Short mmCIF file of C-alpha atoms in Angstrom, two decimals:
data_model
loop_
_atom_site.label_atom_id
_atom_site.label_comp_id
_atom_site.label_asym_id
_atom_site.label_seq_id
_atom_site.Cartn_x
_atom_site.Cartn_y
_atom_site.Cartn_z
CA MET O 1 -85.70 68.08 -77.92
CA ILE O 2 -89.31 67.24 -78.86
CA LYS O 3 -91.85 67.29 -76.02
CA TYR O 4 -94.19 64.29 -75.81
CA ASP O 5 -97.49 63.78 -74.03
CA LYS O 6 -97.97 60.64 -71.92
CA ARG O 7 -99.44 58.57 -74.77
CA ASP O 8 -96.71 59.56 -77.22
CA ARG O 9 -94.05 58.88 -74.61
CA ALA O 10 -95.48 55.40 -73.99
CA SER O 11 -95.37 54.71 -77.73
CA LEU O 12 -91.80 55.98 -77.93
CA PHE O 13 -90.83 53.80 -74.97
CA ARG O 14 -92.25 50.74 -76.74
CA LYS O 15 -90.36 51.50 -79.95
CA ARG O 16 -87.07 52.21 -78.19
CA LEU O 17 -87.37 49.13 -75.99
CA ALA O 18 -87.87 46.97 -79.09
CA LEU O 19 -84.93 48.67 -80.82
CA ALA O 20 -82.66 48.16 -77.82
CA MET O 21 -83.64 44.50 -77.58
CA ASP O 22 -82.90 44.02 -81.26
CA ASP O 23 -79.51 45.76 -80.98
CA ALA O 24 -78.61 43.65 -77.95
CA GLY O 25 -79.86 40.42 -79.55
CA VAL O 26 -82.20 39.83 -76.62
CA ASN O 27 -85.65 38.22 -76.90
CA GLN O 28 -88.60 38.64 -74.55
CA SER O 29 -87.77 35.57 -72.47
CA VAL O 30 -84.16 36.62 -71.91
CA LEU O 31 -85.12 40.19 -71.02
CA ALA O 32 -87.78 38.90 -68.60
CA ARG O 33 -85.17 36.80 -66.77
CA GLN O 34 -82.69 39.68 -66.63
CA VAL O 35 -85.28 42.13 -65.35
CA GLY O 36 -86.88 39.62 -62.96
CA VAL O 37 -90.42 39.71 -64.33
CA ASP O 38 -92.72 37.31 -66.17
CA ARG O 39 -92.44 37.02 -69.94
CA SER O 40 -96.03 38.26 -70.14
CA THR O 41 -94.94 41.53 -68.53
CA VAL O 42 -92.36 42.11 -71.25
CA SER O 43 -95.01 41.25 -73.88
CA GLN O 44 -97.27 43.91 -72.37
CA LEU O 45 -94.45 46.48 -72.52
CA LEU O 46 -94.11 45.80 -76.25
CA ALA O 47 -97.85 45.62 -76.98
CA PRO O 48 -99.02 48.16 -79.61
CA GLY O 49 -101.87 49.28 -77.36
CA LEU O 50 -99.58 50.35 -74.50
CA THR O 51 -100.75 53.75 -73.26
CA ARG O 52 -99.14 53.82 -69.82
CA LEU O 53 -95.50 53.77 -68.90
CA PRO O 54 -94.19 51.02 -66.60
CA ASN O 55 -92.96 51.90 -63.12
CA ALA O 56 -89.51 53.39 -62.65
CA GLN O 57 -87.98 50.15 -61.34
CA VAL O 58 -88.95 48.18 -64.44
CA VAL O 59 -87.69 50.95 -66.74
CA GLY O 60 -84.41 51.07 -64.85
CA GLU O 61 -83.95 47.30 -64.91
CA CYS O 62 -84.65 47.21 -68.65
CA ALA O 63 -82.12 49.97 -69.24
CA VAL O 64 -79.43 48.15 -67.24
CA ALA O 65 -80.11 44.84 -68.97
CA LEU O 66 -79.95 46.37 -72.45
CA GLY O 67 -77.02 48.72 -71.82
CA VAL O 68 -78.90 51.93 -72.53
CA SER O 69 -80.03 54.88 -70.42
CA ALA O 70 -83.45 55.00 -68.79
CA ASP O 71 -83.78 58.61 -70.00
CA TRP O 72 -83.40 57.46 -73.60
CA LEU O 73 -86.03 54.73 -73.19
CA LEU O 74 -88.43 57.32 -71.78
CA GLY O 75 -87.72 59.88 -74.48
CA LEU O 76 -85.96 62.27 -72.09
CA SER O 77 -82.70 62.05 -74.01
CA ASP O 78 -81.71 61.58 -77.64
CA ARG O 79 -78.57 59.68 -76.65
CA PRO O 80 -78.98 55.97 -75.81
CA GLU O 81 -75.71 55.75 -73.88
CA ARG O 82 -75.76 55.45 -70.14
CA ALA O 83 -74.49 58.40 -68.11
CA ALA O 84 -71.15 56.73 -67.36
CA ASP O 85 -70.61 55.94 -71.03
CA LEU O 86 -71.52 59.49 -72.04
CA LEU O 87 -69.07 60.86 -69.50
CA ALA O 88 -66.33 58.56 -70.76
CA ALA O 89 -66.98 59.70 -74.32
CA THR O 90 -66.99 63.41 -73.53
CA MET O 91 -64.26 63.57 -70.87
CA SER O 92 -60.73 62.18 -70.98
CA ILE O 93 -57.60 62.40 -68.85
CA THR O 94 -54.36 62.82 -70.77
CA GLU O 95 -50.86 62.77 -69.32
CA ALA O 96 -49.15 66.17 -69.34
CA PRO O 97 -45.36 65.63 -69.17
CA ARG O 98 -43.07 68.44 -68.02
CA ALA O 99 -42.42 69.85 -71.46
CA LEU O 100 -43.12 73.03 -73.33
CA VAL O 101 -44.94 71.52 -76.27
CA ASP O 102 -46.17 67.96 -76.27
CA GLU O 103 -47.87 66.14 -79.12
CA GLN O 104 -51.29 66.09 -77.48
CA ILE O 105 -51.56 69.83 -76.85
CA LEU O 106 -50.30 70.55 -80.38
CA ALA O 107 -52.86 68.12 -81.79
CA TRP O 108 -55.64 69.95 -79.94
CA HIS O 109 -54.43 73.28 -81.34
CA ARG O 110 -54.31 71.94 -84.88
CA GLU O 111 -57.77 70.43 -84.48
CA ALA O 112 -59.08 73.87 -83.47
CA ALA O 113 -57.28 75.74 -86.27
CA GLY O 114 -59.40 78.70 -87.34
CA TYR O 115 -61.31 78.87 -84.08
CA LYS O 116 -60.75 81.27 -81.20
CA ILE O 117 -58.48 79.76 -78.56
CA ARG O 118 -58.69 80.99 -74.97
CA HIS O 119 -55.85 80.19 -72.57
CA VAL O 120 -55.08 80.70 -68.89
CA PRO O 121 -51.44 79.53 -68.47
CA ALA O 122 -50.03 78.09 -65.25
CA THR O 123 -47.03 80.48 -65.33
CA LEU O 124 -45.74 82.96 -67.87
CA PRO O 125 -46.65 81.60 -71.33
CA ASP O 126 -43.91 79.15 -72.26
CA MET O 127 -44.01 79.99 -75.96
CA PHE O 128 -43.02 83.61 -75.23
CA LYS O 129 -39.95 82.88 -73.12
CA ILE O 130 -36.52 83.93 -74.36
CA ARG O 131 -33.61 81.50 -74.65
CA ALA O 132 -31.92 82.66 -71.42
CA MET O 133 -35.17 82.21 -69.50
CA LEU O 134 -35.63 78.69 -70.85
CA GLU O 135 -32.02 77.77 -70.07
CA TRP O 136 -32.54 78.89 -66.47
CA GLU O 137 -35.90 77.21 -66.09
CA TYR O 138 -35.22 73.89 -67.83
CA ALA O 139 -31.65 73.30 -66.74
CA ASP O 140 -32.78 70.58 -64.31
CA ALA O 141 -35.95 69.46 -66.10
CA LEU O 142 -36.52 65.73 -66.46
CA GLN O 143 -37.01 64.02 -69.84
CA ARG O 144 -36.32 67.19 -71.78
CA THR O 145 -33.00 68.85 -72.62
CA THR O 146 -32.70 72.61 -72.66
CA GLU O 147 -32.16 72.64 -76.44
CA GLN O 148 -35.30 70.55 -76.93
CA ALA O 149 -37.26 72.98 -74.78
CA ILE O 150 -35.92 75.95 -76.76
CA GLY O 151 -36.73 74.28 -80.05
CA ALA O 152 -40.24 73.47 -78.88
CA SER O 153 -40.78 77.06 -77.77
CA GLU O 154 -39.63 78.39 -81.14
CA ASP O 155 -41.95 75.95 -82.96
CA TRP O 156 -44.83 77.03 -80.76
CA LEU O 157 -44.28 80.73 -81.36
CA ARG O 158 -43.96 80.08 -85.09
CA TRP O 159 -47.29 78.25 -85.01
CA ILE O 160 -48.94 81.25 -83.36
CA ARG O 161 -47.40 83.68 -85.86
CA GLU O 162 -48.54 81.63 -88.85
CA SER O 163 -51.95 80.68 -87.50
CA ALA O 164 -54.95 82.49 -88.90
CA GLY O 165 -56.84 81.97 -85.67
CA ASP O 166 -57.66 84.21 -82.76
CA TYR O 167 -55.71 83.73 -79.49
CA GLU O 168 -56.67 85.24 -76.12
CA MET O 169 -54.79 84.82 -72.86
CA ALA O 170 -55.75 85.75 -69.33
CA ILE O 171 -52.93 85.78 -66.76
CA ALA O 172 -53.01 86.61 -63.07
CA ARG O 173 -51.39 90.02 -62.58
CA HIS O 174 -49.42 88.82 -59.56
CA GLU O 175 -47.77 86.14 -61.74
CA VAL O 176 -46.23 88.79 -63.99
CA GLU O 177 -45.30 91.00 -61.02
CA SER O 178 -43.71 88.05 -59.19
CA PHE O 179 -41.68 87.30 -62.29
CA ALA O 180 -40.51 90.90 -62.62
CA ARG O 181 -39.41 91.00 -58.97
CA GLY O 182 -37.86 87.51 -58.96
CA GLU O 183 -40.21 86.20 -56.30
CA GLY O 184 -41.73 82.78 -55.62
CA TYR O 185 -41.26 80.41 -58.57
CA TYR O 186 -38.87 82.93 -60.17
CA LYS O 187 -36.61 83.38 -57.14
CA GLY O 188 -32.97 83.42 -58.23
CA LEU O 189 -33.67 84.47 -61.80
CA PRO O 190 -31.11 87.19 -62.68
CA VAL O 191 -32.36 90.74 -63.17
CA ALA O 192 -30.90 90.93 -66.68
CA ILE O 193 -32.96 87.94 -67.80
CA ARG O 194 -36.11 89.35 -66.24
CA MET O 195 -35.58 92.69 -67.96
CA ALA O 196 -34.98 91.05 -71.35
CA GLN O 197 -37.97 88.76 -70.92
CA LEU O 198 -40.33 91.62 -70.08
CA GLU O 199 -39.12 93.55 -73.12
CA HIS O 200 -39.60 90.50 -75.34
CA LEU O 201 -43.13 89.90 -74.07
CA ALA O 202 -44.04 93.57 -74.57
CA THR O 203 -42.69 93.46 -78.14
CA LEU O 204 -44.58 90.28 -79.01
CA SER O 205 -47.83 91.55 -77.53
CA GLU O 206 -47.55 94.61 -79.80
CA GLN O 207 -46.42 92.73 -82.90
CA LEU O 208 -49.09 90.01 -82.70
CA TYR O 209 -52.00 92.24 -81.65
CA PRO O 210 -54.91 91.90 -82.36
CA ARG O 211 -54.60 88.18 -83.27
CA LEU O 212 -53.02 87.69 -79.84
CA ARG O 213 -54.51 89.52 -76.88
CA ILE O 214 -53.17 89.15 -73.34
CA TYR O 215 -55.14 90.39 -70.31
CA LEU O 216 -54.06 90.54 -66.67
CA PHE O 217 -56.65 89.91 -63.94
CA ASP O 218 -56.47 90.46 -60.19
CA ALA O 219 -56.52 87.01 -58.55
CA ARG O 220 -57.72 88.55 -55.29
CA ARG O 221 -60.97 89.45 -57.04
CA VAL O 222 -61.33 86.67 -59.62
CA PHE O 223 -59.60 83.32 -59.89
CA SER O 224 -58.88 80.65 -62.48
CA SER O 225 -57.08 77.34 -62.65
CA PRO O 226 -54.97 76.83 -65.81
CA VAL O 227 -57.42 76.13 -68.64
CA THR O 228 -57.52 76.19 -72.43
CA ILE O 229 -60.66 76.32 -74.56
CA PHE O 230 -60.18 75.25 -78.17
CA GLY O 231 -63.07 77.03 -79.88
CA PRO O 232 -66.29 75.00 -79.56
CA LEU O 233 -64.42 71.68 -79.71
CA ILE O 234 -62.52 71.01 -76.48
CA ALA O 235 -62.04 72.55 -73.05
CA THR O 236 -59.05 71.38 -71.01
CA LEU O 237 -58.20 71.82 -67.35
CA TYR O 238 -54.50 71.53 -66.48
CA LEU O 239 -53.98 69.49 -63.31
CA GLY O 240 -50.17 69.46 -63.27
CA ARG O 241 -49.44 65.90 -64.38
CA HIS O 242 -52.55 65.54 -66.53
CA TYR O 243 -55.03 67.42 -68.69
CA LEU O 244 -58.71 66.89 -67.99
CA ALA O 245 -60.37 67.36 -71.39
CA PHE O 246 -64.09 67.88 -72.06
CA ARG O 247 -65.81 67.64 -75.44
CA ASP O 248 -69.48 68.12 -74.55
CA ARG O 249 -70.98 71.46 -75.52
CA THR O 250 -72.42 72.26 -72.09
CA ARG O 251 -69.07 72.10 -70.30
CA ILE O 252 -67.21 73.86 -73.12
CA ALA O 253 -69.76 76.68 -72.92
CA ALA O 254 -69.24 76.89 -69.14
CA PHE O 255 -65.44 77.09 -69.53
CA THR O 256 -65.86 79.74 -72.25
CA GLU O 257 -68.16 81.82 -70.05
CA HIS O 258 -65.62 81.56 -67.23
CA PHE O 259 -62.78 82.79 -69.47
CA ASP O 260 -64.82 85.66 -70.88
CA TRP O 261 -65.58 86.68 -67.29
CA LEU O 262 -61.83 86.87 -66.59
CA VAL O 263 -61.39 89.14 -69.61
CA ARG O 264 -64.25 91.40 -68.56
CA GLU O 265 -62.77 91.70 -65.07
CA ALA O 266 -59.19 92.22 -66.28
CA GLU O 267 -57.33 95.16 -64.74
CA ILE O 268 -54.77 95.36 -67.56
CA THR O 269 -56.19 95.11 -71.08
CA ALA O 270 -54.35 93.74 -74.11
CA ARG O 271 -53.71 97.28 -75.42
CA ALA O 272 -52.37 98.44 -72.04
CA LEU O 273 -50.07 95.44 -71.49
CA PRO O 274 -46.90 96.78 -73.20
CA ALA O 275 -46.99 99.97 -71.11
CA PHE O 276 -47.56 97.92 -67.94
CA LEU O 277 -44.56 95.72 -68.73
CA ASP O 278 -42.42 98.78 -69.44
CA GLY O 279 -43.44 100.08 -66.03
CA LEU O 280 -42.25 96.88 -64.37
CA ARG O 281 -38.93 97.14 -66.21
CA ALA O 282 -38.49 100.67 -64.89
CA GLU O 283 -39.33 99.49 -61.38
CA ILE O 284 -36.69 96.75 -61.30
CA GLY O 285 -34.10 98.53 -63.48
#
């Protein structure tokens, strides 16, 4: 953003104040009443010879009355929207139903086609689960039949296979180990299904490499909530029932830096994953 000296900033304030008044359809008398000053004060703010900025209270009151940000009036921002409006435009909360693939998440993926997608799943990646695993997991799921879940998973995997993009995943190592041992969330999952699922994941990670790269990090050293970063376009945080989605570049960059940190700290690299999974199969077999 351009840096202004005091005189230039005063001139910019005058021009932006006049522009905001014109956009809002407000004349000097109306603005004076809304701000709580004399009409002559508003006339002075708009006078071509203005070389000094008004006090902060007057600037703030003008901004509120005209529906713009004080930073924009003062030349500290190139966006006229107020902070709350900017936040509303760059952040949204979207419902995340208990389903493998919903229309919103697919729409985000399609929007980011061709970009690198970074993903930290909440559990084992749904799109890589075998039919028996999905039948066990979704047998009692609400609003989604098992066959629908299986069909969605197959569509999702097909999308990844056919996509020309770059897909990276970072998963907590203990999540994969808990799955292999049938602990926690996976308690009661038969050994045969766990063995077949580990083999399937190892095969996919080899077949789809290097377009798909899966890393395992130690959650005792580094931590992440479930997130997905769709290139430079969107960063989403999975809350359980909702996605919190950000579209402003600063937050997307912060999410991206966080994910890249997980990859740098990963204990099991994408190349080493198949051998690690084979080791787990040997342990439980």
